[in-house]
Coordinates of C-alpha atoms and ligand atoms in Angstrom, one line a residue:
M1 CA -81.7 84.8 -89.3
K2 CA -80.0 82.0 -87.4
K3 CA -77.2 81.0 -90.1
I4 CA -76.1 85.1 -90.6
G5 CA -76.4 85.7 -87.3
I6 CA -74.0 82.8 -86.4
F7 CA -72.0 83.7 -89.9
L8 CA -71.4 87.0 -88.6
L9 CA -70.5 86.7 -85.3
S10 CA -67.4 83.6 -86.5
S11 CA -66.6 86.0 -88.9
L12 CA -65.7 88.2 -86.3
G13 CA -64.1 86.1 -83.9
L14 CA -66.4 86.3 -81.5
I15 CA -66.9 82.5 -81.5
N16 CA -65.6 79.4 -83.3
P17 CA -68.0 77.9 -85.3
S18 CA -67.2 74.1 -84.9
I19 CA -67.6 74.6 -80.6
F20 CA -70.7 77.0 -81.3
G21 CA -72.7 74.8 -84.1
A22 CA -71.6 71.0 -83.5
M23 CA -74.4 68.7 -83.5
S24 CA -72.3 65.9 -82.5
K25 CA -69.3 64.8 -80.5
H26 CA -66.6 65.4 -82.4
I27 CA -64.5 62.0 -81.6
V28 CA -62.4 62.1 -84.7
D29 CA -61.1 64.7 -87.1
Y30 CA -60.0 63.3 -90.5
R31 CA -57.7 65.5 -92.7
I32 CA -57.2 63.3 -96.0
Q33 CA -55.0 64.2 -99.2
V34 CA -55.5 61.9 -101.9
K35 CA -54.9 61.6 -105.6
L36 CA -56.1 60.1 -108.0
Q37 CA -54.1 58.0 -110.4
P38 CA -56.3 56.5 -113.9
E39 CA -53.2 54.4 -115.7
T40 CA -53.5 52.0 -112.8
K41 CA -56.8 52.2 -110.9
G42 CA -54.9 53.5 -107.6
L43 CA -55.3 55.9 -104.8
A44 CA -52.0 58.1 -103.0
G45 CA -53.0 59.6 -99.6
R46 CA -51.9 61.0 -97.0
E47 CA -53.8 61.3 -93.4
T48 CA -53.9 63.4 -90.5
V49 CA -56.3 61.8 -87.8
T50 CA -57.1 63.2 -84.1
W51 CA -58.6 60.8 -82.2
L52 CA -60.8 61.6 -79.0
N53 CA -60.4 58.8 -75.9
D54 CA -64.2 59.5 -74.9
S55 CA -64.3 56.8 -72.2
L56 CA -63.9 56.8 -68.4
V57 CA -60.4 54.4 -68.7
P58 CA -56.9 54.3 -71.0
V59 CA -57.5 53.0 -73.9
S60 CA -53.6 51.2 -74.9
E61 CA -54.2 50.4 -78.6
L62 CA -56.1 52.2 -82.0
Q63 CA -57.7 50.2 -84.2
F64 CA -58.9 50.7 -88.1
H65 CA -61.2 49.4 -90.7
L66 CA -58.8 48.8 -94.0
Y67 CA -62.2 47.8 -95.9
L68 CA -60.4 47.8 -99.1
N69 CA -58.4 44.5 -98.4
A70 CA -61.9 43.1 -99.3
F71 CA -61.0 43.0 -102.5
K72 CA -57.5 41.8 -102.0
N73 CA -58.0 38.4 -102.4
N74 CA -60.2 35.3 -102.6
R75 CA -59.5 34.2 -99.2
S76 CA -60.8 37.8 -97.9
T77 CA -64.1 37.4 -95.0
F78 CA -66.0 39.0 -97.8
M79 CA -65.1 36.6 -100.6
K80 CA -65.1 33.5 -99.0
E81 CA -68.8 34.6 -97.9
S82 CA -69.7 36.2 -100.9
G83 CA -68.5 34.4 -102.9
G84 CA -67.0 36.8 -105.2
A85 CA -70.8 37.7 -106.2
H86 CA -72.9 40.8 -104.6
R87 CA -76.5 41.7 -105.5
G88 CA -76.1 40.1 -108.6
F89 CA -72.9 41.5 -109.8
K90 CA -69.6 39.4 -110.2
V91 CA -65.9 40.1 -109.6
D92 CA -63.7 40.1 -111.9
E93 CA -60.5 38.1 -110.7
N94 CA -58.2 40.5 -112.8
D95 CA -58.3 43.4 -111.0
W96 CA -58.5 43.1 -107.4
G97 CA -58.3 46.0 -104.6
Y98 CA -57.0 46.6 -101.6
I99 CA -55.1 49.1 -99.1
T100 CA -51.2 49.3 -98.1
V101 CA -51.0 52.1 -95.0
K102 CA -46.6 52.4 -95.6
N103 CA -46.6 54.8 -92.6
V104 CA -48.2 55.4 -89.7
R105 CA -46.7 57.9 -87.1
I106 CA -47.8 59.9 -84.4
R107 CA -47.7 63.5 -85.0
D108 CA -44.2 64.7 -83.7
G109 CA -43.5 61.3 -82.5
E110 CA -42.5 57.6 -82.2
D111 CA -43.4 56.0 -85.9
L112 CA -45.7 53.1 -85.4
T113 CA -45.0 51.6 -88.9
S114 CA -43.4 48.5 -87.4
R115 CA -46.8 47.9 -85.0
M116 CA -49.5 47.6 -87.3
E117 CA -51.4 44.2 -87.5
F118 CA -53.9 42.3 -88.9
I119 CA -56.6 41.6 -86.4
Q120 CA -60.1 39.4 -87.3
P121 CA -62.4 39.5 -84.5
D122 CA -65.3 37.8 -85.8
D123 CA -64.0 34.9 -87.8
G124 CA -60.0 34.0 -87.1
N125 CA -59.7 34.4 -90.5
P126 CA -56.1 34.5 -91.1
D127 CA -56.5 36.0 -94.7
D128 CA -58.6 38.9 -93.3
Q129 CA -56.6 41.9 -93.3
T130 CA -59.5 44.6 -93.5
V131 CA -59.0 45.4 -89.3
M132 CA -55.4 46.6 -88.5
R133 CA -54.9 47.2 -84.6
I134 CA -51.8 49.4 -83.5
P135 CA -50.7 48.9 -79.7
L136 CA -49.7 51.9 -78.5
A137 CA -46.2 52.5 -75.7
A138 CA -48.5 55.0 -74.0
P139 CA -51.9 54.4 -73.5
V140 CA -54.2 57.7 -74.4
G141 CA -55.9 58.7 -71.5
P142 CA -59.7 60.0 -70.2
Q143 CA -60.8 62.4 -72.5
E144 CA -57.0 62.9 -74.2
R145 CA -56.8 63.1 -78.0
I146 CA -53.9 61.5 -79.9
A147 CA -53.1 62.2 -83.5
L148 CA -51.6 60.1 -86.4
E149 CA -50.2 61.2 -89.8
I150 CA -50.4 57.5 -92.3
E151 CA -49.4 57.3 -95.5
F152 CA -51.5 55.0 -97.7
E153 CA -51.7 53.7 -101.0
A154 CA -54.4 52.0 -102.5
K155 CA -56.0 49.9 -105.4
L156 CA -59.8 50.6 -106.1
P157 CA -61.2 47.2 -107.4
R158 CA -63.6 46.4 -110.4
V159 CA -66.8 48.0 -109.1
F160 CA -69.0 45.1 -108.6
A161 CA -69.8 46.4 -104.7
R162 CA -70.0 49.6 -103.8
S163 CA -66.6 50.9 -104.0
G164 CA -63.9 51.1 -107.2
F165 CA -64.0 51.9 -111.1
A166 CA -65.8 51.2 -113.5
D167 CA -63.4 52.6 -117.4
D168 CA -63.3 56.1 -115.7
F169 CA -66.0 56.3 -113.4
Y170 CA -65.1 56.0 -109.9
M171 CA -66.7 55.6 -106.8
A172 CA -64.4 55.8 -103.9
G173 CA -66.2 54.0 -100.4
Q174 CA -64.1 52.6 -97.6
W175 CA -61.2 54.2 -98.9
F176 CA -58.8 55.3 -95.9
P177 CA -57.8 54.2 -92.8
K178 CA -60.7 54.4 -90.9
L179 CA -61.0 54.1 -86.9
G180 CA -63.6 51.6 -85.3
V181 CA -65.9 53.0 -82.5
N182 CA -64.1 53.4 -78.6
Q183 CA -67.0 51.9 -76.6
D184 CA -66.1 52.4 -72.3
G185 CA -62.6 51.4 -74.1
V186 CA -63.8 48.7 -76.0
W187 CA -62.7 48.8 -79.6
N188 CA -65.9 47.9 -81.7
C189 CA -64.2 47.1 -85.1
H190 CA -65.3 44.7 -87.0
Q191 CA -64.3 42.9 -90.8
Y192 CA -65.6 44.0 -93.7
H193 CA -68.8 41.3 -94.3
E194 CA -70.8 40.4 -97.1
S195 CA -74.0 41.1 -95.5
S196 CA -73.4 44.2 -93.5
E197 CA -72.7 47.6 -93.9
F198 CA -70.7 50.2 -91.5
F199 CA -69.8 51.6 -88.4
A200 CA -68.1 54.5 -87.0
D201 CA -67.8 57.3 -85.1
Y202 CA -68.6 61.4 -85.9
G203 CA -66.6 64.1 -86.2
V204 CA -64.7 66.1 -88.9
F205 CA -63.4 65.4 -92.3
E206 CA -62.1 68.1 -94.7
V207 CA -60.6 65.9 -98.1
E208 CA -58.5 67.5 -100.8
I209 CA -59.0 65.0 -103.5
T210 CA -56.7 65.4 -107.0
V211 CA -57.8 63.9 -109.8
P212 CA -57.1 64.2 -113.7
K213 CA -58.4 67.9 -115.4
G214 CA -62.0 67.8 -116.5
Y215 CA -63.4 65.0 -114.6
V216 CA -66.3 66.1 -112.4
V217 CA -65.8 65.4 -108.8
G218 CA -68.6 64.7 -105.6
A219 CA -68.0 64.2 -102.3
T220 CA -69.9 64.2 -98.7
G221 CA -69.4 67.7 -97.5
Q222 CA -69.7 71.2 -99.1
R223 CA -66.7 72.5 -101.7
T224 CA -64.8 74.7 -99.7
S225 CA -61.6 75.0 -102.3
E226 CA -60.8 73.6 -105.9
R227 CA -57.9 74.5 -108.2
D228 CA -56.3 73.8 -111.4
N229 CA -53.1 72.4 -110.3
G230 CA -51.5 73.4 -114.1
D231 CA -49.7 69.6 -114.3
G232 CA -53.2 68.6 -116.7
T233 CA -54.8 67.7 -112.6
A234 CA -57.3 69.6 -110.8
S235 CA -58.3 69.6 -106.6
Y236 CA -61.2 69.6 -104.9
T237 CA -61.6 70.3 -100.9
H238 CA -64.8 69.4 -99.5
Y239 CA -65.5 69.6 -95.7
Q240 CA -68.0 68.3 -93.4
E241 CA -68.7 68.1 -89.8
D242 CA -70.8 65.9 -87.4
V243 CA -70.5 62.8 -90.3
H244 CA -68.5 59.7 -89.7
D245 CA -67.8 58.5 -93.2
F246 CA -66.3 60.6 -96.5
A247 CA -67.1 58.7 -99.4
W248 CA -66.4 60.7 -103.2
T249 CA -66.8 59.6 -106.8
A250 CA -65.2 61.0 -110.1
C251 CA -66.1 60.5 -113.3
P252 CA -65.5 62.5 -116.8
D253 CA -69.2 62.1 -117.8
F254 CA -70.8 63.0 -115.1
V255 CA -73.1 66.2 -115.9
E256 CA -73.7 68.1 -112.1
F257 CA -77.0 70.2 -112.0
R258 CA -77.1 71.9 -108.8
E259 CA -80.5 73.6 -107.1
R260 CA -81.1 74.9 -103.9
F261 CA -83.6 73.4 -101.6
Y262 CA -85.7 75.0 -99.0
L263 CA -89.1 74.9 -96.7
E264 CA -90.7 77.8 -95.7
D265 CA -91.9 76.8 -92.2
L266 CA -88.4 74.4 -91.6
P267 CA -85.3 75.4 -91.0
V268 CA -83.9 73.4 -93.7
D269 CA -81.7 75.0 -96.9
S270 CA -79.8 72.7 -98.5
E271 CA -78.1 72.5 -102.2
I272 CA -79.3 69.4 -104.2
I273 CA -76.5 68.4 -106.2
L274 CA -76.4 66.0 -108.9
L275 CA -74.3 64.0 -111.0
V276 CA -76.6 62.3 -113.4
H277 CA -74.5 59.7 -115.7
R278 CA -74.7 60.9 -119.6
Q279 CA -76.4 57.3 -120.6
H280 CA -79.5 58.6 -118.7
L281 CA -79.6 62.1 -118.7
N282 CA -83.7 61.5 -119.7
Q283 CA -84.0 60.1 -115.9
K284 CA -83.2 63.4 -114.0
P285 CA -85.5 64.7 -113.3
R286 CA -87.1 61.9 -112.0
F287 CA -84.0 61.6 -109.8
L288 CA -85.0 65.8 -109.0
D289 CA -88.3 65.1 -108.1
S290 CA -87.9 62.3 -105.6
L291 CA -84.9 63.7 -103.9
K292 CA -87.4 66.5 -103.2
K293 CA -89.9 64.1 -102.2
G294 CA -87.3 62.5 -99.8
L295 CA -86.1 65.3 -98.3
E296 CA -89.7 66.9 -97.8
F297 CA -91.1 63.6 -95.8
Y298 CA -87.7 62.7 -93.8
S299 CA -87.5 66.9 -93.0
R300 CA -91.4 67.3 -91.8
N301 CA -91.8 63.5 -89.9
Y302 CA -88.5 63.0 -88.2
G303 CA -86.1 66.3 -88.2
P304 CA -85.3 68.8 -90.6
Y305 CA -82.3 67.6 -92.9
P306 CA -79.5 69.2 -91.1
Y307 CA -76.5 69.6 -93.3
Q308 CA -75.9 71.7 -96.3
T309 CA -75.1 69.3 -99.2
V310 CA -76.9 66.5 -101.1
T311 CA -75.0 64.6 -103.6
L312 CA -77.2 62.0 -106.0
V313 CA -74.1 59.7 -107.7
D314 CA -75.8 58.2 -111.1
P315 CA -73.3 55.3 -111.8
P316 CA -73.1 54.5 -115.0
I317 CA -74.2 51.1 -116.6
K318 CA -70.8 49.1 -116.2
A319 CA -70.7 50.4 -112.7
M320 CA -74.4 48.9 -111.4
G321 CA -72.6 47.3 -109.4
A322 CA -72.1 50.8 -107.2
G323 CA -75.8 51.6 -107.1
G324 CA -78.0 51.8 -104.1
M325 CA -75.5 52.6 -101.6
E326 CA -75.6 55.6 -98.9
Y327 CA -73.0 57.7 -97.3
P328 CA -73.0 60.8 -95.7
T329 CA -75.0 63.6 -97.4
L330 CA -73.9 61.6 -100.2
F331 CA -75.6 58.4 -102.0
T332 CA -75.7 56.3 -105.3
T333 CA -78.9 55.5 -106.7
M334 CA -79.7 53.3 -109.8
A335 CA -81.2 53.6 -112.9
V336 CA -81.3 53.0 -116.5
W337 CA -82.0 55.0 -119.5
F338 CA -85.5 52.8 -120.4
M339 CA -86.7 52.5 -117.6
P340 CA -90.8 53.3 -117.9
K341 CA -92.6 55.5 -115.5
G342 CA -94.9 52.8 -113.9
L343 CA -91.6 51.1 -112.3
R344 CA -90.7 53.7 -110.0
M345 CA -86.8 51.4 -109.1
P346 CA -85.0 55.1 -109.4
E347 CA -87.9 56.9 -107.0
M348 CA -87.1 54.2 -104.4
V349 CA -83.8 53.9 -104.8
T350 CA -83.4 57.3 -105.0
I351 CA -85.8 58.0 -101.4
H352 CA -83.9 54.9 -99.6
E353 CA -80.6 55.6 -100.1
F354 CA -81.5 59.6 -98.9
G355 CA -83.3 58.3 -96.1
H356 CA -80.3 56.7 -95.1
G357 CA -78.8 59.9 -94.1
Y358 CA -81.5 59.8 -91.7
W359 CA -80.8 56.3 -90.3
Y360 CA -77.2 55.3 -90.7
G361 CA -76.1 59.0 -91.0
I362 CA -77.6 61.0 -88.7
V363 CA -78.9 58.6 -86.2
G364 CA -75.4 56.1 -86.1
S365 CA -76.6 52.4 -85.9
N366 CA -74.2 49.7 -85.5
E367 CA -74.8 47.8 -89.2
F368 CA -72.6 44.9 -88.3
E369 CA -74.5 44.0 -85.3
E370 CA -78.0 45.3 -85.3
A371 CA -78.7 46.3 -88.8
W372 CA -82.4 46.4 -88.7
L373 CA -82.0 49.9 -87.3
D374 CA -81.0 51.7 -90.5
E375 CA -82.2 49.1 -93.0
G376 CA -85.3 47.8 -91.3
I377 CA -85.9 51.3 -89.4
N378 CA -85.2 52.9 -93.3
S379 CA -87.2 50.8 -95.4
Y380 CA -90.2 51.6 -92.8
S381 CA -89.7 55.1 -93.6
E382 CA -89.1 54.5 -97.5
M383 CA -92.4 52.5 -97.3
K384 CA -94.3 55.5 -96.4
A385 CA -92.4 57.8 -98.0
M386 CA -93.8 56.1 -101.7
D387 CA -96.9 55.1 -100.6
R388 CA -97.7 59.0 -99.7
Y389 CA -96.3 60.6 -102.8
Y390 CA -97.1 57.9 -105.2
G391 CA -100.4 56.0 -104.1
H392 CA -99.8 53.2 -101.3
D393 CA -101.7 50.5 -103.7
R394 CA -99.2 51.5 -106.8
S395 CA -96.2 53.2 -105.1
M396 CA -94.1 50.7 -106.6
V397 CA -95.4 49.4 -109.9
D398 CA -98.0 51.2 -111.7
L399 CA -98.1 49.4 -115.1
G400 CA -101.8 48.8 -116.6
P401 CA -103.8 46.4 -114.2
L402 CA -100.2 45.8 -112.3
K403 CA -100.5 47.2 -109.7
I404 CA -97.7 47.2 -106.6
S405 CA -97.1 48.9 -103.2
D406 CA -94.3 49.2 -101.7
G407 CA -95.5 47.4 -99.1
D408 CA -96.6 44.5 -100.9
Y409 CA -93.0 44.2 -102.4
H410 CA -91.8 44.2 -99.0
R411 CA -94.3 41.2 -98.5
L412 CA -92.5 39.2 -101.5
Q413 CA -89.5 39.6 -100.1
F414 CA -90.1 38.3 -96.4
I415 CA -92.6 35.4 -96.8
P416 CA -89.9 32.6 -98.7
I417 CA -87.6 33.2 -96.4
F418 CA -88.0 35.7 -93.1
A419 CA -88.2 31.8 -90.5
W420 CA -84.0 31.2 -90.7
D421 CA -83.0 34.0 -88.7
P422 CA -84.5 36.7 -86.0
I423 CA -84.6 40.7 -87.0
V424 CA -81.7 41.3 -84.4
K425 CA -79.0 39.6 -84.8
N426 CA -75.3 40.3 -85.9
S427 CA -75.1 40.7 -89.8
W428 CA -72.9 37.9 -91.0
E429 CA -74.4 35.2 -88.7
F430 CA -77.2 35.0 -90.8
V431 CA -78.1 31.7 -93.0
S432 CA -77.7 34.0 -96.5
G433 CA -77.8 37.1 -98.0
G434 CA -81.8 36.6 -98.1
S435 CA -82.2 35.8 -94.9
Y436 CA -80.4 38.9 -94.3
G437 CA -82.3 41.5 -96.3
S438 CA -85.4 39.5 -95.5
N439 CA -85.2 40.1 -92.0
V440 CA -83.4 42.8 -91.9
Y441 CA -84.9 44.8 -94.2
S442 CA -88.5 43.9 -95.2
K443 CA -89.5 41.9 -91.8
A444 CA -88.1 44.9 -89.9
A445 CA -90.2 47.6 -92.0
L446 CA -93.0 45.1 -91.5
T447 CA -93.1 45.0 -88.1
L448 CA -93.1 48.6 -87.9
K449 CA -95.9 48.9 -90.3
T450 CA -98.0 46.6 -88.2
L451 CA -96.7 48.1 -85.0
E452 CA -98.3 51.3 -86.6
N453 CA -101.4 49.9 -87.5
H454 CA -101.6 48.8 -83.8
L455 CA -100.5 51.8 -82.1
G456 CA -101.7 54.3 -84.3
E457 CA -100.7 56.9 -86.9
E458 CA -100.1 59.5 -84.3
V459 CA -98.7 57.4 -81.3
M460 CA -95.9 55.8 -83.9
A461 CA -95.2 59.3 -85.7
R462 CA -94.3 60.8 -82.2
I463 CA -92.2 57.9 -81.5
M464 CA -90.1 57.9 -84.5
R465 CA -89.5 61.4 -84.2
T466 CA -88.7 61.5 -80.7
Y467 CA -86.4 58.6 -81.4
Y468 CA -84.9 60.3 -84.1
E469 CA -84.6 63.4 -81.7
R470 CA -83.2 61.8 -78.7
W471 CA -80.2 59.1 -80.4
K472 CA -79.7 62.0 -83.4
F473 CA -75.5 62.1 -83.6
R474 CA -75.0 58.7 -81.1
H475 CA -75.2 54.9 -81.1
P476 CA -78.8 53.9 -80.1
T477 CA -79.4 49.8 -79.7
T478 CA -82.4 48.5 -79.6
G479 CA -83.3 48.4 -76.5
D480 CA -83.6 52.3 -77.1
F481 CA -85.4 52.0 -79.7
I482 CA -88.1 49.8 -77.6
A483 CA -87.8 52.1 -74.8
V484 CA -88.6 54.9 -76.9
A485 CA -91.7 52.9 -78.4
E486 CA -92.5 52.1 -74.1
E487 CA -92.4 55.5 -73.6
V488 CA -93.7 57.4 -76.0
S489 CA -97.0 55.2 -76.3
G490 CA -97.1 53.9 -72.3
R491 CA -97.7 51.4 -72.7
D492 CA -95.9 47.6 -72.3
L493 CA -94.5 46.3 -75.5
G494 CA -92.1 43.6 -74.5
W495 CA -94.6 41.0 -75.7
F496 CA -94.4 43.0 -79.2
F497 CA -90.7 43.2 -79.6
D498 CA -89.6 40.4 -77.9
Q499 CA -91.5 38.3 -80.3
F500 CA -91.1 39.4 -84.2
L501 CA -87.8 41.0 -83.6
K502 CA -86.0 38.8 -81.1
T503 CA -87.9 35.3 -82.5
A504 CA -87.5 34.0 -85.7
G505 CA -91.1 32.3 -85.0
S506 CA -94.3 32.9 -87.4
L507 CA -97.6 34.9 -87.2
D508 CA -100.5 32.8 -89.3
Y509 CA -103.5 32.7 -88.3
A510 CA -106.4 31.2 -89.6
V511 CA -110.3 31.2 -90.6
S512 CA -110.4 26.9 -89.8
G513 CA -114.1 26.8 -90.0
I514 CA -117.4 28.9 -90.4
R515 CA -120.9 27.0 -91.1
S516 CA -124.1 27.1 -89.8
R517 CA -126.6 24.2 -89.1
E518 CA -130.4 24.6 -88.2
E519 CA -131.4 23.9 -85.1
E520 CA -134.0 21.3 -85.1
E521 CA -136.9 21.0 -83.0
P522 CA -136.5 18.7 -80.3
A523 CA -136.8 14.6 -80.7
G524 CA -135.6 11.9 -77.9
F525 CA -136.1 11.8 -74.5
Y526 CA -136.5 14.6 -72.1
G527 CA -136.9 13.8 -68.6
E528 CA -139.6 11.5 -68.3
E529 CA -140.9 12.0 -71.9
F530 CA -140.1 10.7 -75.3
L531 CA -140.5 13.4 -78.5
A532 CA -140.9 11.5 -82.2
P533 CA -138.6 13.5 -84.4
K534 CA -141.1 15.3 -86.8
P535 CA -141.3 14.6 -90.7
D536 CA -139.9 17.2 -92.1
K537 CA -136.7 17.3 -89.9
S538 CA -137.4 21.3 -88.4
G539 CA -140.7 20.9 -88.2
R540 CA -141.4 24.4 -88.9
D541 CA -143.5 25.4 -91.6
K542 CA -142.2 28.5 -92.5
D543 CA -138.4 30.1 -93.4
Q544 CA -138.6 32.8 -90.8
D545 CA -139.7 30.4 -88.1
K546 CA -136.2 28.6 -88.7
V547 CA -133.0 28.9 -86.2
Y548 CA -129.0 28.4 -87.1
R549 CA -126.7 27.4 -85.1
N550 CA -123.9 29.5 -86.9
E551 CA -120.0 28.3 -85.6
V552 CA -116.5 30.0 -86.3
V553 CA -113.6 28.8 -85.5
V554 CA -110.6 30.8 -86.0
Q555 CA -106.7 29.0 -85.5
R556 CA -103.4 30.2 -84.5
K557 CA -101.3 28.0 -86.6
G558 CA -98.1 30.0 -86.0
E559 CA -96.1 30.2 -82.7
L560 CA -96.4 33.5 -82.0
F561 CA -99.8 35.6 -81.2
F562 CA -101.0 38.9 -82.0
P563 CA -104.3 40.0 -80.7
Q564 CA -106.9 39.5 -83.4
E565 CA -110.7 41.4 -84.6
I566 CA -112.7 39.1 -86.1
L567 CA -115.5 40.2 -89.0
V568 CA -118.4 38.3 -88.7
T569 CA -121.2 38.6 -91.8
F570 CA -124.7 37.2 -91.6
E571 CA -126.8 36.8 -94.3
D572 CA -128.8 39.8 -93.9
G573 CA -126.2 42.6 -93.7
E574 CA -125.3 42.1 -89.7
E575 CA -121.7 42.6 -88.5
I576 CA -120.2 41.8 -85.4
R577 CA -116.5 42.2 -84.7
E578 CA -115.0 39.8 -82.2
I579 CA -111.9 41.0 -80.5
W580 CA -109.6 37.8 -79.5
D581 CA -106.2 37.7 -77.6
G582 CA -105.0 35.4 -79.9
R583 CA -103.5 33.7 -77.1
D584 CA -105.1 30.4 -77.5
R585 CA -104.6 27.9 -80.4
W586 CA -108.4 28.1 -81.1
R587 CA -111.3 30.0 -80.2
R588 CA -114.9 28.6 -81.5
F589 CA -117.8 31.5 -81.6
I590 CA -121.2 30.6 -82.1
Y591 CA -124.4 32.3 -82.7
R592 CA -128.0 31.2 -83.1
R593 CA -129.5 33.6 -85.3
P594 CA -132.6 33.2 -87.5
V595 CA -130.4 33.8 -90.8
K596 CA -126.9 31.7 -92.0
L597 CA -123.4 33.1 -91.8
K598 CA -122.2 34.7 -94.6
S599 CA -118.7 34.9 -93.6
A600 CA -116.1 35.4 -91.4
R601 CA -112.5 37.6 -91.9
L602 CA -109.2 38.1 -89.8
D603 CA -108.2 41.0 -90.0
P604 CA -110.8 43.3 -91.7
E605 CA -108.6 46.1 -92.5
N606 CA -105.3 44.2 -92.8
K607 CA -103.5 45.5 -90.1
I608 CA -101.1 42.8 -89.5
L609 CA -98.7 42.4 -91.9
L610 CA -96.7 40.0 -90.2
D611 CA -99.8 37.4 -91.0
V612 CA -97.6 35.7 -93.6
N613 CA -101.1 34.3 -95.2
F614 CA -103.3 36.3 -96.1
F615 CA -105.0 34.0 -98.1
N616 CA -105.9 32.0 -95.1
N617 CA -107.8 34.9 -92.8
S618 CA -111.0 35.1 -94.5
K619 CA -113.8 32.1 -95.4
V620 CA -117.3 32.4 -97.2
L621 CA -120.3 30.3 -96.4
K622 CA -120.8 29.7 -100.0
P623 CA -117.6 29.9 -102.5
D624 CA -117.2 33.4 -104.1
R625 CA -115.5 34.0 -107.1
A626 CA -112.3 34.7 -106.9
S627 CA -111.8 38.6 -104.6
P628 CA -110.0 41.2 -106.1
L629 CA -107.6 41.2 -103.3
K630 CA -106.6 38.0 -104.4
Y631 CA -106.1 38.4 -108.2
A632 CA -104.0 40.8 -107.1
L633 CA -101.8 38.9 -105.0
G634 CA -101.7 36.5 -107.4
L635 CA -100.2 38.6 -109.9
A636 CA -98.0 40.0 -108.0
L637 CA -96.6 36.8 -107.1
K638 CA -95.6 35.8 -110.7
F639 CA -93.5 39.5 -110.5
Q640 CA -91.9 38.1 -107.7
E641 CA -89.0 36.9 -109.3
F642 CA -88.5 40.1 -110.9
L643 CA -88.9 42.4 -107.9
T644 CA -86.3 40.5 -106.4
W645 CA -83.1 41.9 -108.4
L646 CA -84.4 45.0 -106.6
S647 CA -83.7 44.7 -103.2
F648 CA -81.3 46.8 -101.8
Ligands
ZN1 ZN1 -80.1 50.6 -97.5

């Protein structure tokens, strides 16, 4: 109803829909025409970009990302950091990629071409050309706009890291001169790094893409027109407001499927567009089903999906390096035709990459400086969605006796290498891609799940919803997330976030000792009296007279603390639940009972997923057979190698 009303009013010219309907402040406005040249793997482009100075101070230069230059040679910062490999895919040194700005001028004004200059704000590497500055003769005043006309040429690399080509498949991401984010007059415009994704401002994108006829095109936003140019090419125009980037793909071997997705009780009504490569058409039902689950889960738990389209791109096997990547309203997934049903990689990747539409797309997290706000929150969301739809104990792998949950998978990623870095840190300053992945994705996801277990599911759900609602179409920081968590929960959570987000310390509690010793009858000197020991020591005749001194010692082995529950069980079935604030290095509990201890177990409900060693969390007095949990974890560990390559 509402949508129809707006449409009628706008078609009568009564309102300007771009003002009325804007969900974000439109800082940027890009109008781009790009032509794909398949013979050279080149792009020829023209863009008009308008920028609003939304700060209170005049701004006297502009800064742009020229991210295809990450692939220009082997001395770019990305190539140096990565050694030319990304997620197991390697650069082809015969097929570099680059972008050249041929001409830039102020619309109807000064030619700025000679003013362009490469800068390297992060590492000073003179060979890196991924950021460009353009000093302006006259500054842009507060709330003023400047419009530039830019002509550029690009060549796509053979794809191994997100963007590029393979045969006649093309994935154009980070392909045009894109402005950085100006914050209070200062540009936030980082170089292209191995470990980091992206950050940009919201606005309007209208892009006309020209490709050989017969290519199937997918792109950010809605298609507003298409035409046959009569010269063997066709052009497709896409338009989207309230996004901060634009990506497109083209390939003659995509098969396109479209389906409406709507929810009756929420204002969600979008078109699902699947571009499935012919090689794995048999995976289409899995893509469609998991994308619907993602749309439903995120809409219900965080906020209704606000865009008219969502496009899933399934790259061919030769272009797997383009897989598992998010862009506004469009993402790439990953599958091969022989993927068994019980291995839920296509589902996990689909839900994860769709989910980025929320925590990178709609909430504009700065992935350079605080990547966990996207990857971590999104991995937590993915974990909850996977558990919800595929079973909490088998959401990732369900192959006969082998069952691995998404949470197990994140623990396997987290434990071996987390201790090198804290979660909150500049993305390019982690010791390795492994430490970045372990912390920013998995440890962050487990941190949020541990917080959920600590505060309760309902409180955590309100935190996430409030955070989304308050920060959508804006650029929050870690401090903003913490402020929402404290406000909604009504608790001081500084102790929690300071430890788990901001230090690399480890959390590990153990039951270090458990024993039951029979108390003896008094013997020795008691005042004036000497009591001789009884011949059978205990001096008692029958079992029921015995008294045991039962001791449990629990230990904090890691540097960090977390409140602990300890479940103490006795031979007669009695259970005692102890609470310990967990701050001292150890704590002893003593119980006098006519029976012995059976076991002591820390964190009996397994709430504290940040504890790096579950195996020392319990002790039984008489060694038992291996518990089913240990068996499952043991099996899971064997698959760790195999699972490592699934990390996105
Ligand atoms: Zn991700």
